[in-house]
Amino acid sequence: MTKVRIFVTYKPSVFDPQGDTIKKTIHALGHDEVADVQVGKFFDLTIDAQVDQVAKTVKEVAEKLLVNFNMETYTYQVMEEN
Amino acid sequence: MTKVRIFVTYKPSVFDPQGDTIKKTIHALGHDEVADVQVGKFFDLTIDAQVDQVAKTVKEVAEKLLVNFNMETYTYQVMEEN
């Protein structure tokens, strides 16, 4: 089993309204030291495969399901392997 | 500036309906090797402080705003410091 974490974020060119709203709320709480907030989603997948075989699964699942490539991009990292 | 990533997930005891639905859809795509899916959110905060001073900000922002402690829990990691 291999555990991977897929991170989905807005592309840098896309405005993140939720992040902007959260930043303003954080400032209202008195934490002006927070200069920027970006919001994203992640998906933890437990995959019944060795670590060298998960890249294809991650690519297909991201491209066919999890990521809206018009606005979003993704990265992933292996969290556990055994 | 220090960049931190705050990860918010359901507590292990809380059912994740979105993750369950995504898992079924992944199986429908033919990827039966995906045994489990858990969904979470993350927040990238750019904080105008040294790395040894961000813990208090992260704790307060998480507790007062980002995390619903009835159902969720959080962790964070430092992504960049300079």
mmCIF file with all atom_site columns, C-alpha atoms in Angstrom:
data_model
loop_
_atom_site.group_PDB
_atom_site.id
_atom_site.type_symbol
_atom_site.label_atom_id
_atom_site.label_alt_id
_atom_site.label_comp_id
_atom_site.label_asym_id
_atom_site.label_entity_id
_atom_site.label_seq_id
_atom_site.pdbx_PDB_ins_code
_atom_site.Cartn_x
_atom_site.Cartn_y
_atom_site.Cartn_z
_atom_site.occupancy
_atom_site.B_iso_or_equiv
_atom_site.pdbx_formal_charge
_atom_site.auth_seq_id
_atom_site.auth_comp_id
_atom_site.auth_asym_id
_atom_site.auth_atom_id
_atom_site.pdbx_PDB_model_num
ATOM 1   C CA . MET A 1 1  ? 0.000   0.000  0.000   1.00 0.00 ? 1  MET A CA 1
ATOM 2   C CA . THR A 1 2  ? 1.185   3.489  -0.812  1.00 0.00 ? 2  THR A CA 1
ATOM 3   C CA . LYS A 1 3  ? -0.380  6.664  0.560   1.00 0.00 ? 3  LYS A CA 1
ATOM 4   C CA . VAL A 1 4  ? -0.211  9.754  -1.603  1.00 0.00 ? 4  VAL A CA 1
ATOM 5   C CA . ARG A 1 5  ? -1.495  13.268 -0.955  1.00 0.00 ? 5  ARG A CA 1
ATOM 6   C CA . ILE A 1 6  ? -2.729  15.166 -4.018  1.00 0.00 ? 6  ILE A CA 1
ATOM 7   C CA . PHE A 1 7  ? -2.804  18.957 -3.552  1.00 0.00 ? 7  PHE A CA 1
ATOM 8   C CA . VAL A 1 8  ? -5.185  20.971 -5.744  1.00 0.00 ? 8  VAL A CA 1
ATOM 9   C CA . THR A 1 9  ? -4.767  24.748 -5.862  1.00 0.00 ? 9  THR A CA 1
ATOM 10  C CA . TYR A 1 10 ? -5.922  27.635 -7.981  1.00 0.00 ? 10 TYR A CA 1
ATOM 11  C CA . LYS A 1 11 ? -3.495  28.596 -10.727 1.00 0.00 ? 11 LYS A CA 1
ATOM 12  C CA . PRO A 1 12 ? -1.481  31.674 -9.706  1.00 0.00 ? 12 PRO A CA 1
ATOM 13  C CA . SER A 1 13 ? -3.363  33.775 -12.281 1.00 0.00 ? 13 SER A CA 1
ATOM 14  C CA . VAL A 1 14 ? -6.772  32.935 -10.774 1.00 0.00 ? 14 VAL A CA 1
ATOM 15  C CA . PHE A 1 15 ? -8.128  35.097 -7.970  1.00 0.00 ? 15 PHE A CA 1
ATOM 16  C CA . ASP A 1 16 ? -8.865  33.144 -4.778  1.00 0.00 ? 16 ASP A CA 1
ATOM 17  C CA . PRO A 1 17 ? -11.924 34.843 -3.243  1.00 0.00 ? 17 PRO A CA 1
ATOM 18  C CA . GLN A 1 18 ? -12.111 32.475 -0.266  1.00 0.00 ? 18 GLN A CA 1
ATOM 19  C CA . GLY A 1 19 ? -8.476  33.099 0.618   1.00 0.00 ? 19 GLY A CA 1
ATOM 20  C CA . ASP A 1 20 ? -8.979  36.843 0.339   1.00 0.00 ? 20 ASP A CA 1
ATOM 21  C CA . THR A 1 21 ? -12.024 36.755 2.619   1.00 0.00 ? 21 THR A CA 1
ATOM 22  C CA . ILE A 1 22 ? -10.192 34.627 5.185   1.00 0.00 ? 22 ILE A CA 1
ATOM 23  C CA . LYS A 1 23 ? -7.235  37.034 5.153   1.00 0.00 ? 23 LYS A CA 1
ATOM 24  C CA . LYS A 1 24 ? -9.570  39.961 5.911   1.00 0.00 ? 24 LYS A CA 1
ATOM 25  C CA . THR A 1 25 ? -11.214 38.005 8.733   1.00 0.00 ? 25 THR A CA 1
ATOM 26  C CA . ILE A 1 26 ? -7.808  37.124 10.188  1.00 0.00 ? 26 ILE A CA 1
ATOM 27  C CA . HIS A 1 27 ? -6.933  40.817 10.171  1.00 0.00 ? 27 HIS A CA 1
ATOM 28  C CA . ALA A 1 28 ? -10.217 41.569 11.954  1.00 0.00 ? 28 ALA A CA 1
ATOM 29  C CA . LEU A 1 29 ? -9.083  39.085 14.621  1.00 0.00 ? 29 LEU A CA 1
ATOM 30  C CA . GLY A 1 30 ? -5.991  41.255 15.120  1.00 0.00 ? 30 GLY A CA 1
ATOM 31  C CA . HIS A 1 31 ? -3.443  39.176 13.230  1.00 0.00 ? 31 HIS A CA 1
ATOM 32  C CA . ASP A 1 32 ? -2.154  41.755 10.779  1.00 0.00 ? 32 ASP A CA 1
ATOM 33  C CA . GLU A 1 33 ? 1.085   39.773 10.498  1.00 0.00 ? 33 GLU A CA 1
ATOM 34  C CA . VAL A 1 34 ? -0.733  37.396 8.112   1.00 0.00 ? 34 VAL A CA 1
ATOM 35  C CA . ALA A 1 35 ? 0.124   38.906 4.733   1.00 0.00 ? 35 ALA A CA 1
ATOM 36  C CA . ASP A 1 36 ? -1.498  36.390 2.412   1.00 0.00 ? 36 ASP A CA 1
ATOM 37  C CA . VAL A 1 37 ? -3.842  33.404 2.482   1.00 0.00 ? 37 VAL A CA 1
ATOM 38  C CA . GLN A 1 38 ? -4.334  30.833 -0.278  1.00 0.00 ? 38 GLN A CA 1
ATOM 39  C CA . VAL A 1 39 ? -6.886  28.051 0.015   1.00 0.00 ? 39 VAL A CA 1
ATOM 40  C CA . GLY A 1 40 ? -6.607  24.575 -1.475  1.00 0.00 ? 40 GLY A CA 1
ATOM 41  C CA . LYS A 1 41 ? -7.967  21.050 -1.274  1.00 0.00 ? 41 LYS A CA 1
ATOM 42  C CA . PHE A 1 42 ? -6.122  17.818 -0.778  1.00 0.00 ? 42 PHE A CA 1
ATOM 43  C CA . PHE A 1 43 ? -7.001  14.182 -1.372  1.00 0.00 ? 43 PHE A CA 1
ATOM 44  C CA . ASP A 1 44 ? -5.290  11.365 0.517   1.00 0.00 ? 44 ASP A CA 1
ATOM 45  C CA . LEU A 1 45 ? -5.342  8.234  -1.602  1.00 0.00 ? 45 LEU A CA 1
ATOM 46  C CA . THR A 1 46 ? -4.410  4.806  -0.255  1.00 0.00 ? 46 THR A CA 1
ATOM 47  C CA . ILE A 1 47 ? -3.306  2.869  -3.317  1.00 0.00 ? 47 ILE A CA 1
ATOM 48  C CA . ASP A 1 48 ? -2.772  -0.881 -3.467  1.00 0.00 ? 48 ASP A CA 1
ATOM 49  C CA . ALA A 1 49 ? 0.465   -0.611 -5.430  1.00 0.00 ? 49 ALA A CA 1
ATOM 50  C CA . GLN A 1 50 ? 4.170   -0.128 -4.918  1.00 0.00 ? 50 GLN A CA 1
ATOM 51  C CA . VAL A 1 51 ? 5.417   3.443  -4.821  1.00 0.00 ? 51 VAL A CA 1
ATOM 52  C CA . ASP A 1 52 ? 6.980   3.226  -8.297  1.00 0.00 ? 52 ASP A CA 1
ATOM 53  C CA . GLN A 1 53 ? 3.593   2.345  -9.787  1.00 0.00 ? 53 GLN A CA 1
ATOM 54  C CA . VAL A 1 54 ? 1.360   5.082  -8.348  1.00 0.00 ? 54 VAL A CA 1
ATOM 55  C CA . ALA A 1 55 ? 2.302   7.913  -10.735 1.00 0.00 ? 55 ALA A CA 1
ATOM 56  C CA . LYS A 1 56 ? -0.020  6.648  -13.496 1.00 0.00 ? 56 LYS A CA 1
ATOM 57  C CA . THR A 1 57 ? -2.968  6.252  -11.104 1.00 0.00 ? 57 THR A CA 1
ATOM 58  C CA . VAL A 1 58 ? -2.448  9.732  -9.651  1.00 0.00 ? 58 VAL A CA 1
ATOM 59  C CA . LYS A 1 59 ? -2.178  11.319 -13.103 1.00 0.00 ? 59 LYS A CA 1
ATOM 60  C CA . GLU A 1 60 ? -5.358  9.672  -14.391 1.00 0.00 ? 60 GLU A CA 1
ATOM 61  C CA . VAL A 1 61 ? -7.422  10.347 -11.260 1.00 0.00 ? 61 VAL A CA 1
ATOM 62  C CA . ALA A 1 62 ? -6.282  13.976 -11.215 1.00 0.00 ? 62 ALA A CA 1
ATOM 63  C CA . GLU A 1 63 ? -6.942  14.540 -14.903 1.00 0.00 ? 63 GLU A CA 1
ATOM 64  C CA . LYS A 1 64 ? -10.239 12.670 -15.162 1.00 0.00 ? 64 LYS A CA 1
ATOM 65  C CA . LEU A 1 65 ? -11.792 13.640 -11.841 1.00 0.00 ? 65 LEU A CA 1
ATOM 66  C CA . LEU A 1 66 ? -10.131 15.819 -9.238  1.00 0.00 ? 66 LEU A CA 1
ATOM 67  C CA . VAL A 1 67 ? -8.692  18.819 -11.072 1.00 0.00 ? 67 VAL A CA 1
ATOM 68  C CA . ASN A 1 68 ? -10.411 21.535 -13.114 1.00 0.00 ? 68 ASN A CA 1
ATOM 69  C CA . PHE A 1 69 ? -7.508  22.442 -15.365 1.00 0.00 ? 69 PHE A CA 1
ATOM 70  C CA . ASN A 1 70 ? -9.187  25.661 -16.464 1.00 0.00 ? 70 ASN A CA 1
ATOM 71  C CA . MET A 1 71 ? -8.613  27.177 -13.049 1.00 0.00 ? 71 MET A CA 1
ATOM 72  C CA . GLU A 1 72 ? -6.628  24.687 -11.006 1.00 0.00 ? 72 GLU A CA 1
ATOM 73  C CA . THR A 1 73 ? -3.351  22.846 -10.942 1.00 0.00 ? 73 THR A CA 1
ATOM 74  C CA . TYR A 1 74 ? -2.053  19.999 -8.777  1.00 0.00 ? 74 TYR A CA 1
ATOM 75  C CA . THR A 1 75 ? 0.983   18.435 -7.210  1.00 0.00 ? 75 THR A CA 1
ATOM 76  C CA . TYR A 1 76 ? 1.335   15.296 -5.118  1.00 0.00 ? 76 TYR A CA 1
ATOM 77  C CA . GLN A 1 77 ? 3.656   13.718 -2.639  1.00 0.00 ? 77 GLN A CA 1
ATOM 78  C CA . VAL A 1 78 ? 4.108   10.209 -1.304  1.00 0.00 ? 78 VAL A CA 1
ATOM 79  C CA . MET A 1 79 ? 3.235   10.171 2.403   1.00 0.00 ? 79 MET A CA 1
ATOM 80  C CA . GLU A 1 80 ? 3.810   6.487  3.251   1.00 0.00 ? 80 GLU A CA 1
ATOM 81  C CA . GLU A 1 81 ? 5.000   3.393  1.491   1.00 0.00 ? 81 GLU A CA 1
ATOM 82  C CA . ASN A 1 82 ? 5.173   -0.225 2.567   1.00 0.00 ? 82 ASN A CA 1
ATOM 83  C CA . MET B 1 1  ? 8.300   36.075 6.054   1.00 0.00 ? 1  MET B CA 1
ATOM 84  C CA . THR B 1 2  ? 7.381   32.511 6.909   1.00 0.00 ? 2  THR B CA 1
ATOM 85  C CA . LYS B 1 3  ? 5.016   30.368 4.855   1.00 0.00 ? 3  LYS B CA 1
ATOM 86  C CA . VAL B 1 4  ? 3.018   27.752 6.698   1.00 0.00 ? 4  VAL B CA 1
ATOM 87  C CA . ARG B 1 5  ? 0.494   25.232 5.398   1.00 0.00 ? 5  ARG B CA 1
ATOM 88  C CA . ILE B 1 6  ? -2.365  24.389 7.765   1.00 0.00 ? 6  ILE B CA 1
ATOM 89  C CA . PHE B 1 7  ? -4.075  21.060 6.983   1.00 0.00 ? 7  PHE B CA 1
ATOM 90  C CA . VAL B 1 8  ? -7.669  20.597 8.144   1.00 0.00 ? 8  VAL B CA 1
ATOM 91  C CA . THR B 1 9  ? -9.142  17.096 8.087   1.00 0.00 ? 9  THR B CA 1
ATOM 92  C CA . TYR B 1 10 ? -12.127 15.286 9.491   1.00 0.00 ? 10 TYR B CA 1
ATOM 93  C CA . LYS B 1 11 ? -11.436 13.516 12.768  1.00 0.00 ? 11 LYS B CA 1
ATOM 94  C CA . PRO B 1 12 ? -10.900 9.776  12.190  1.00 0.00 ? 12 PRO B CA 1
ATOM 95  C CA . SER B 1 13 ? -14.250 9.026  13.864  1.00 0.00 ? 13 SER B CA 1
ATOM 96  C CA . VAL B 1 14 ? -16.189 11.249 11.448  1.00 0.00 ? 14 VAL B CA 1
ATOM 97  C CA . PHE B 1 15 ? -17.470 9.767  8.185   1.00 0.00 ? 15 PHE B CA 1
ATOM 98  C CA . ASP B 1 16 ? -16.135 11.574 5.095   1.00 0.00 ? 16 ASP B CA 1
ATOM 99  C CA . PRO B 1 17 ? -18.977 11.416 2.546   1.00 0.00 ? 17 PRO B CA 1
ATOM 100 C CA . GLN B 1 18 ? -17.091 13.331 -0.139  1.00 0.00 ? 18 GLN B CA 1
ATOM 101 C CA . GLY B 1 19 ? -14.103 10.989 0.125   1.00 0.00 ? 19 GLY B CA 1
ATOM 102 C CA . ASP B 1 20 ? -16.390 7.977  -0.077  1.00 0.00 ? 20 ASP B CA 1
ATOM 103 C CA . THR B 1 21 ? -18.128 9.303  -3.188  1.00 0.00 ? 21 THR B CA 1
ATOM 104 C CA . ILE B 1 22 ? -14.815 10.096 -4.860  1.00 0.00 ? 22 ILE B CA 1
ATOM 105 C CA . LYS B 1 23 ? -13.540 6.594  -4.098  1.00 0.00 ? 23 LYS B CA 1
ATOM 106 C CA . LYS B 1 24 ? -16.594 5.060  -5.799  1.00 0.00 ? 24 LYS B CA 1
ATOM 107 C CA . THR B 1 25 ? -16.150 7.324  -8.815  1.00 0.00 ? 25 THR B CA 1
ATOM 108 C CA . ILE B 1 26 ? -12.461 6.372  -9.047  1.00 0.00 ? 26 ILE B CA 1
ATOM 109 C CA . HIS B 1 27 ? -13.503 2.705  -9.059  1.00 0.00 ? 27 HIS B CA 1
ATOM 110 C CA . ALA B 1 28 ? -16.001 3.464  -11.834 1.00 0.00 ? 28 ALA B CA 1
ATOM 111 C CA . LEU B 1 29 ? -13.061 4.890  -13.808 1.00 0.00 ? 29 LEU B CA 1
ATOM 112 C CA . GLY B 1 30 ? -11.385 1.478  -13.491 1.00 0.00 ? 30 GLY B CA 1
ATOM 113 C CA . HIS B 1 31 ? -8.895  2.248  -10.733 1.00 0.00 ? 31 HIS B CA 1
ATOM 114 C CA . ASP B 1 32 ? -9.823  -0.425 -8.216  1.00 0.00 ? 32 ASP B CA 1
ATOM 115 C CA . GLU B 1 33 ? -6.308  -0.177 -6.764  1.00 0.00 ? 33 GLU B CA 1
ATOM 116 C CA . VAL B 1 34 ? -7.427  2.951  -4.889  1.00 0.00 ? 34 VAL B CA 1
ATOM 117 C CA . ALA B 1 35 ? -8.488  1.490  -1.548  1.00 0.00 ? 35 ALA B CA 1
ATOM 118 C CA . ASP B 1 36 ? -9.367  4.654  0.341   1.00 0.00 ? 36 ASP B CA 1
ATOM 119 C CA . VAL B 1 37 ? -9.860  8.386  -0.212  1.00 0.00 ? 37 VAL B CA 1
ATOM 120 C CA . GLN B 1 38 ? -9.907  11.095 2.439   1.00 0.00 ? 38 GLN B CA 1
ATOM 121 C CA . VAL B 1 39 ? -10.601 14.726 1.595   1.00 0.00 ? 39 VAL B CA 1
ATOM 122 C CA . GLY B 1 40 ? -9.195  17.764 3.367   1.00 0.00 ? 40 GLY B CA 1
ATOM 123 C CA . LYS B 1 41 ? -8.596  21.483 3.032   1.00 0.00 ? 41 LYS B CA 1
ATOM 124 C CA . PHE B 1 42 ? -5.390  23.413 3.419   1.00 0.00 ? 42 PHE B CA 1
ATOM 125 C CA . PHE B 1 43 ? -4.584  27.066 3.997   1.00 0.00 ? 43 PHE B CA 1
ATOM 126 C CA . ASP B 1 44 ? -1.255  28.566 2.971   1.00 0.00 ? 44 ASP B CA 1
ATOM 127 C CA . LEU B 1 45 ? -0.487  31.519 5.220   1.00 0.00 ? 45 LEU B CA 1
ATOM 128 C CA . THR B 1 46 ? 2.325   33.968 4.519   1.00 0.00 ? 46 THR B CA 1
ATOM 129 C CA . ILE B 1 47 ? 3.185   35.392 7.917   1.00 0.00 ? 47 ILE B CA 1
ATOM 130 C CA . ASP B 1 48 ? 5.353   38.448 8.531   1.00 0.00 ? 48 ASP B CA 1
ATOM 131 C CA . ALA B 1 49 ? 7.286   36.839 11.389  1.00 0.00 ? 49 ALA B CA 1
ATOM 132 C CA . GLN B 1 50 ? 10.265  34.617 12.019  1.00 0.00 ? 50 GLN B CA 1
ATOM 133 C CA . VAL B 1 51 ? 9.631   30.886 12.032  1.00 0.00 ? 51 VAL B CA 1
ATOM 134 C CA . ASP B 1 52 ? 9.930   30.614 15.816  1.00 0.00 ? 52 ASP B CA 1
ATOM 135 C CA . GLN B 1 53 ? 7.084   33.111 16.243  1.00 0.00 ? 53 GLN B CA 1
ATOM 136 C CA . VAL B 1 54 ? 4.412   31.642 13.965  1.00 0.00 ? 54 VAL B CA 1
ATOM 137 C CA . ALA B 1 55 ? 3.094   28.911 16.279  1.00 0.00 ? 55 ALA B CA 1
ATOM 138 C CA . LYS B 1 56 ? 0.939   31.338 18.276  1.00 0.00 ? 56 LYS B CA 1
ATOM 139 C CA . THR B 1 57 ? -0.564  32.882 15.126  1.00 0.00 ? 57 THR B CA 1
ATOM 140 C CA . VAL B 1 58 ? -1.326  29.479 13.628  1.00 0.00 ? 58 VAL B CA 1
ATOM 141 C CA . LYS B 1 59 ? -2.944  28.239 16.846  1.00 0.00 ? 59 LYS B CA 1
ATOM 142 C CA . GLU B 1 60 ? -5.181  31.294 17.190  1.00 0.00 ? 60 GLU B CA 1
ATOM 143 C CA . VAL B 1 61 ? -6.217  31.427 13.539  1.00 0.00 ? 61 VAL B CA 1
ATOM 144 C CA . ALA B 1 62 ? -6.985  27.689 13.551  1.00 0.00 ? 62 ALA B CA 1
ATOM 145 C CA . GLU B 1 63 ? -8.949  27.814 16.797  1.00 0.00 ? 63 GLU B CA 1
ATOM 146 C CA . LYS B 1 64 ? -10.857 31.035 16.151  1.00 0.00 ? 64 LYS B CA 1
ATOM 147 C CA . LEU B 1 65 ? -11.550 30.638 12.456  1.00 0.00 ? 65 LEU B CA 1
ATOM 148 C CA . LEU B 1 66 ? -10.395 27.739 10.332  1.00 0.00 ? 66 LEU B CA 1
ATOM 149 C CA . VAL B 1 67 ? -11.205 24.571 12.257  1.00 0.00 ? 67 VAL B CA 1
ATOM 150 C CA . ASN B 1 68 ? -14.540 23.174 13.430  1.00 0.00 ? 68 ASN B CA 1
ATOM 151 C CA . PHE B 1 69 ? -13.290 21.175 16.401  1.00 0.00 ? 69 PHE B CA 1
ATOM 152 C CA . ASN B 1 70 ? -16.534 19.234 16.651  1.00 0.00 ? 70 ASN B CA 1
ATOM 153 C CA . MET B 1 71 ? -15.705 17.355 13.473  1.00 0.00 ? 71 MET B CA 1
ATOM 154 C CA . GLU B 1 72 ? -12.260 18.442 12.373  1.00 0.00 ? 72 GLU B CA 1
ATOM 155 C CA . THR B 1 73 ? -8.670  18.507 13.485  1.00 0.00 ? 73 THR B CA 1
ATOM 156 C CA . TYR B 1 74 ? -5.571  20.212 12.074  1.00 0.00 ? 74 TYR B CA 1
ATOM 157 C CA . THR B 1 75 ? -1.849  20.024 11.669  1.00 0.00 ? 75 THR B CA 1
ATOM 158 C CA . TYR B 1 76 ? 0.571   22.449 10.065  1.00 0.00 ? 76 TYR B CA 1
ATOM 159 C CA . GLN B 1 77 ? 4.014   22.524 8.562   1.00 0.00 ? 77 GLN B CA 1
ATOM 160 C CA . VAL B 1 78 ? 6.459   25.283 7.735   1.00 0.00 ? 78 VAL B CA 1
ATOM 161 C CA . MET B 1 79 ? 6.916   25.442 3.960   1.00 0.00 ? 79 MET B CA 1
ATOM 162 C CA . GLU B 1 80 ? 9.394   28.319 3.634   1.00 0.00 ? 80 GLU B CA 1
ATOM 163 C CA . GLU B 1 81 ? 11.277  30.618 5.944   1.00 0.00 ? 81 GLU B CA 1
ATOM 164 C CA . ASN B 1 82 ? 13.453  33.619 5.282   1.00 0.00 ? 82 ASN B CA 1
#
